[in-house]
Short mmCIF file of C-alpha atoms in Angstrom, two decimals:
data_model
loop_
_atom_site.label_atom_id
_atom_site.label_comp_id
_atom_site.label_asym_id
_atom_site.label_seq_id
_atom_site.Cartn_x
_atom_site.Cartn_y
_atom_site.Cartn_z
CA MET Y 521 0.00 0.00 0.00
CA THR Y 522 1.39 3.38 -1.03
CA GLN Y 523 1.17 5.96 1.71
CA GLY Y 524 -0.06 9.39 0.63
CA THR Y 525 1.50 12.62 1.86
CA THR Y 526 0.05 16.06 2.43
CA THR Y 527 0.92 19.39 3.98
CA ASP Y 528 -2.77 20.31 4.29
CA LYS Y 529 -3.85 19.80 7.92
CA ASN Y 530 -7.54 19.82 6.99
CA GLU Y 531 -6.99 17.07 4.40
CA TRP Y 532 -5.11 15.01 7.00
CA LEU Y 533 -7.91 15.55 9.53
CA ARG Y 534 -10.62 14.46 7.08
CA ALA Y 535 -8.72 11.26 6.31
CA ARG Y 536 -8.14 10.61 9.99
CA GLN Y 537 -11.80 11.13 10.85
CA ALA Y 538 -12.86 8.75 8.07
CA LEU Y 539 -10.55 6.10 9.45
CA LEU Y 540 -11.82 6.76 12.98
CA GLU Y 541 -15.31 5.75 11.91
CA LYS Y 542 -13.96 2.43 10.69
CA GLU Y 543 -11.95 1.97 13.89
CA LYS Y 544 -15.07 2.56 15.97
CA ALA Y 545 -17.00 0.05 13.85
CA PHE Y 546 -14.20 -2.47 14.32
CA SER Y 547 -14.27 -1.95 18.10
CA ARG Y 548 -18.04 -2.49 18.17
CA TYR Y 549 -17.68 -5.65 16.10
CA SER Y 550 -14.89 -6.87 18.37
CA ASP Y 551 -17.21 -6.37 21.35
CA GLU Y 552 -19.89 -8.35 19.52
CA ILE Y 553 -17.45 -11.21 18.87
CA ALA Y 554 -16.46 -11.21 22.55
CA ASP Y 555 -20.13 -11.50 23.52
CA MET Y 556 -20.55 -14.41 21.09
CA ARG Y 557 -17.47 -16.09 22.57
CA ARG Y 558 -18.97 -15.89 26.04
CA GLU Y 559 -22.24 -17.35 24.75
CA LEU Y 560 -20.60 -20.52 23.38
CA PRO Y 561 -21.87 -23.72 25.02
CA LYS Y 562 -19.65 -25.11 27.76
CA LEU Y 563 -18.28 -28.63 27.38
CA ARG Y 564 -17.95 -30.54 30.63
CA ILE Y 565 -14.52 -32.12 31.10
CA ASP Y 566 -14.74 -35.32 33.11
CA ALA Y 567 -11.02 -36.15 33.03
CA ASP Y 568 -9.04 -34.42 35.77
CA TYR Y 569 -5.66 -34.51 34.01
CA VAL Y 570 -2.55 -34.97 36.12
CA PHE Y 571 0.38 -32.70 35.22
CA ASP Y 572 3.97 -32.66 36.41
CA SER Y 573 5.02 -29.54 38.28
CA THR Y 574 8.11 -28.47 40.21
CA THR Y 575 6.31 -29.43 43.43
CA GLY Y 576 4.97 -32.78 42.21
CA PRO Y 577 1.80 -33.99 40.46
CA VAL Y 578 -0.94 -31.40 40.06
CA LEU Y 579 -4.50 -31.87 38.79
CA LEU Y 580 -6.21 -29.70 36.18
CA SER Y 581 -8.68 -28.69 38.89
CA GLU Y 582 -5.79 -27.52 41.06
CA LEU Y 583 -4.37 -25.30 38.31
CA PHE Y 584 -7.31 -22.94 38.89
CA ASP Y 585 -5.60 -21.91 42.15
CA ASN Y 586 -8.94 -21.23 43.89
CA ARG Y 587 -10.24 -19.10 41.02
CA SER Y 588 -13.16 -19.91 38.71
CA GLN Y 589 -11.47 -19.22 35.35
CA LEU Y 590 -8.32 -20.66 33.82
CA ILE Y 591 -6.40 -19.72 30.67
CA ILE Y 592 -3.84 -22.22 29.42
CA GLN Y 593 -1.22 -21.37 26.84
CA HIS Y 594 -0.28 -24.45 24.86
CA PHE Y 595 3.41 -23.56 24.76
CA MET Y 596 5.44 -25.32 22.04
CA PHE Y 597 8.16 -27.19 23.92
CA GLY Y 598 8.21 -30.84 22.93
CA PRO Y 599 9.83 -33.73 24.79
CA ASP Y 600 13.02 -33.58 22.72
CA ALA Y 601 13.31 -29.79 22.38
CA GLY Y 602 16.31 -28.02 23.86
CA ALA Y 603 14.46 -24.73 24.37
CA GLY Y 604 11.02 -23.21 24.09
CA CYS Y 605 9.60 -22.01 20.78
CA PRO Y 606 10.74 -18.41 20.07
CA ILE Y 607 7.23 -17.39 18.98
CA CYS Y 608 5.59 -18.88 22.08
CA SER Y 609 8.30 -17.07 24.03
CA PHE Y 610 7.25 -13.85 22.27
CA TRP Y 611 3.70 -14.37 23.56
CA ALA Y 612 4.98 -15.23 27.04
CA ASP Y 613 7.03 -12.02 27.22
CA GLY Y 614 3.79 -10.17 26.61
CA TYR Y 615 1.49 -11.85 29.11
CA ASP Y 616 3.84 -12.74 31.97
CA PRO Y 617 3.68 -9.32 33.70
CA LEU Y 618 -0.09 -9.11 33.16
CA ILE Y 619 -1.05 -12.21 35.11
CA VAL Y 620 -1.20 -10.29 38.40
CA HIS Y 621 -3.98 -8.20 36.85
CA LEU Y 622 -5.79 -11.29 35.51
CA ASN Y 623 -5.76 -12.69 39.04
CA GLN Y 624 -7.77 -9.68 40.21
CA ARG Y 625 -10.48 -10.63 37.73
CA ASP Y 626 -10.80 -14.21 39.00
CA ILE Y 627 -8.53 -15.60 36.25
CA THR Y 628 -5.51 -17.87 36.58
CA MET Y 629 -3.08 -18.32 33.69
CA VAL Y 630 -0.75 -21.28 33.25
CA ALA Y 631 1.48 -22.61 30.45
CA VAL Y 632 1.40 -26.30 29.51
CA SER Y 633 3.96 -28.17 27.37
CA ARG Y 634 4.94 -31.77 26.70
CA GLY Y 635 8.57 -31.19 27.60
CA PRO Y 636 9.85 -32.64 30.88
CA ILE Y 637 9.28 -30.35 33.84
CA GLU Y 638 13.03 -29.98 34.48
CA LYS Y 639 13.54 -28.47 31.01
CA LEU Y 640 10.50 -26.23 31.32
CA GLU Y 641 11.63 -24.87 34.67
CA ALA Y 642 15.19 -24.27 33.48
CA TYR Y 643 13.93 -22.33 30.45
CA ARG Y 644 11.43 -20.36 32.55
CA GLN Y 645 14.21 -19.26 34.86
CA ARG Y 646 16.49 -18.46 31.92
CA MET Y 647 13.83 -16.16 30.47
CA GLY Y 648 12.99 -14.58 33.83
CA TRP Y 649 9.28 -15.40 33.71
CA GLN Y 650 7.08 -15.72 36.80
CA PHE Y 651 4.07 -17.66 35.45
CA LYS Y 652 3.34 -21.26 36.46
CA TRP Y 653 4.40 -23.85 33.86
CA VAL Y 654 3.49 -27.54 34.05
CA SER Y 655 4.26 -30.58 31.92
CA SER Y 656 1.72 -32.78 30.14
CA ALA Y 657 4.39 -35.33 29.22
CA ASN Y 658 2.54 -38.07 31.08
CA ASN Y 659 -1.05 -37.41 30.04
CA SER Y 660 -3.11 -36.97 26.85
CA PHE Y 661 -3.99 -33.30 27.39
CA ASN Y 662 -2.04 -31.89 24.41
CA PHE Y 663 -3.37 -34.54 22.04
CA GLU Y 664 -6.98 -34.03 23.08
CA PHE Y 665 -6.74 -30.26 22.72
CA GLY Y 666 -5.21 -30.49 19.26
CA VAL Y 667 -1.77 -28.99 19.76
CA SER Y 668 0.48 -32.08 19.65
CA ALA Y 669 0.63 -34.80 17.03
CA SER Y 670 -0.27 -38.21 18.42
CA PRO Y 671 1.50 -41.36 17.26
CA SER Y 672 -1.42 -42.10 14.91
CA ASP Y 673 -1.24 -38.52 13.55
CA ILE Y 674 2.44 -39.03 12.80
CA GLU Y 675 1.71 -42.36 11.13
CA ASN Y 676 -1.07 -40.86 8.99
CA GLY Y 677 0.84 -37.66 8.20
CA LYS Y 678 -2.00 -35.36 9.24
CA MET Y 679 -3.62 -33.96 12.38
CA ASN Y 680 -6.63 -31.95 13.43
CA TYR Y 681 -5.62 -28.36 14.17
CA ASN Y 682 -7.72 -25.21 14.42
CA TYR Y 683 -10.86 -27.26 13.84
CA ALA Y 684 -9.71 -28.70 10.51
CA GLU Y 685 -7.57 -31.60 9.33
CA ILE Y 686 -4.20 -30.39 8.06
CA PRO Y 687 -1.05 -32.07 6.69
CA LEU Y 688 1.40 -32.82 9.49
CA GLN Y 689 4.32 -30.38 9.27
CA GLN Y 690 5.51 -30.36 12.89
CA LYS Y 691 4.70 -32.29 16.02
CA GLU Y 692 3.93 -29.31 18.27
CA LEU Y 693 1.66 -26.37 17.46
CA PRO Y 694 0.55 -23.30 19.44
CA GLY Y 695 -2.82 -22.58 20.98
CA ALA Y 696 -4.70 -21.44 24.05
CA SER Y 697 -7.61 -23.00 25.90
CA VAL Y 698 -9.98 -21.54 28.47
CA PHE Y 699 -11.78 -23.39 31.26
CA GLU Y 700 -14.32 -22.57 33.93
CA ARG Y 701 -14.91 -24.29 37.25
CA GLY Y 702 -18.54 -24.35 38.31
CA ASP Y 703 -19.89 -23.89 41.82
CA ASP Y 704 -20.24 -27.67 41.99
CA GLY Y 705 -16.53 -28.13 41.18
CA ALA Y 706 -17.17 -29.41 37.66
CA ILE Y 707 -14.71 -28.21 34.97
CA TYR Y 708 -15.92 -26.88 31.63
CA HIS Y 709 -14.01 -26.18 28.44
CA THR Y 710 -15.33 -22.84 27.18
CA TYR Y 711 -12.98 -21.83 24.36
CA SER Y 712 -9.81 -22.65 22.43
CA THR Y 713 -8.00 -20.63 19.80
CA TYR Y 714 -5.06 -21.31 17.52
CA GLY Y 715 -2.88 -19.58 14.92
CA ARG Y 716 -3.61 -15.87 14.62
CA GLY Y 717 -6.11 -16.15 17.43
CA LEU Y 718 -3.10 -15.91 19.74
CA GLU Y 719 -2.21 -12.37 18.68
CA SER Y 720 -4.30 -11.01 21.55
CA PHE Y 721 -1.68 -12.49 23.92
CA ASN Y 722 0.85 -9.85 22.91
CA ALA Y 723 0.63 -6.07 22.82
CA THR Y 724 3.63 -5.80 20.48
CA TYR Y 725 1.60 -6.28 17.32
CA GLY Y 726 -0.95 -3.73 18.50
CA LEU Y 727 1.81 -1.15 18.86
CA ILE Y 728 3.43 -2.11 15.53
CA ASP Y 729 0.05 -1.71 13.82
CA LEU Y 730 -0.01 1.95 14.92
CA THR Y 731 3.14 2.76 12.97
CA PRO Y 732 3.42 3.92 9.34
CA HIS Y 733 5.49 0.92 8.20
CA GLY Y 734 3.36 -1.66 10.00
CA ARG Y 735 4.38 -5.29 10.34
CA GLN Y 736 6.56 -5.47 7.20
CA GLU Y 737 6.06 -9.23 6.98
CA GLY Y 738 4.97 -9.57 3.37
CA ASP Y 739 8.35 -10.73 2.05
CA LEU Y 740 9.11 -13.14 4.91
CA PRO Y 741 8.80 -16.94 4.62
CA PHE Y 742 5.98 -16.71 7.19
CA PRO Y 743 4.65 -13.71 9.15
CA LEU Y 744 6.54 -14.30 12.42
CA ALA Y 745 9.86 -15.26 10.83
CA TRP Y 746 11.45 -12.09 12.25
CA VAL Y 747 10.78 -13.05 15.89
CA ARG Y 748 13.67 -14.17 18.09
CA ARG Y 749 13.98 -14.85 21.78
CA ARG Y 750 14.63 -11.43 23.27
CA GLU Y 751 18.18 -12.47 24.22
CA ASP Y 752 18.93 -13.28 20.58
CA TYR Y 753 18.18 -9.92 18.93
#
């Protein structure tokens, strides 16, 4: 897109006001989508998955930490990986300092990966993050929530991701899932999102989108190819 230039303040103001109308419409539509998200039916989860943590086994129900809502980032860190995914790390840099505010709104946030807990903890400390991170290495959580390829997926060369069957390109993929614990203690799956749905985890893109040059990702192999762990820039 070619950016126009002008020295006429009135012309600039007219263009800005026209865009403002579209921005307001977008905000209203975003509010509408959020309402629709909250109105989705809730799926009861009968399995109380057991995760590995630095303090021993922990149940899915315990991850709520006495709150009624739980957000889980499906962080890409497979059993054989030496370090966490740089893009998932990009998201984590964005949300880690915000969790204290989520807690005030009855929300707990936790990361889950299939890597062994010792590797997850070492990487968490290396990156200086404070959020809780647990391992699903010994349960089926990642497979059932569509972010890790199961042995049969690998054999068939395809997996179900983002609510569609896709060719298998890698064993671990990113996502986020949301759960609610009812007054009776029952756990409900309320929402999951994948791919670009994770952009809301990071304010960086929102700030980049305010700038005249924007994301500048059109010539990259894939949109996030520029991202590195913050220690690697």
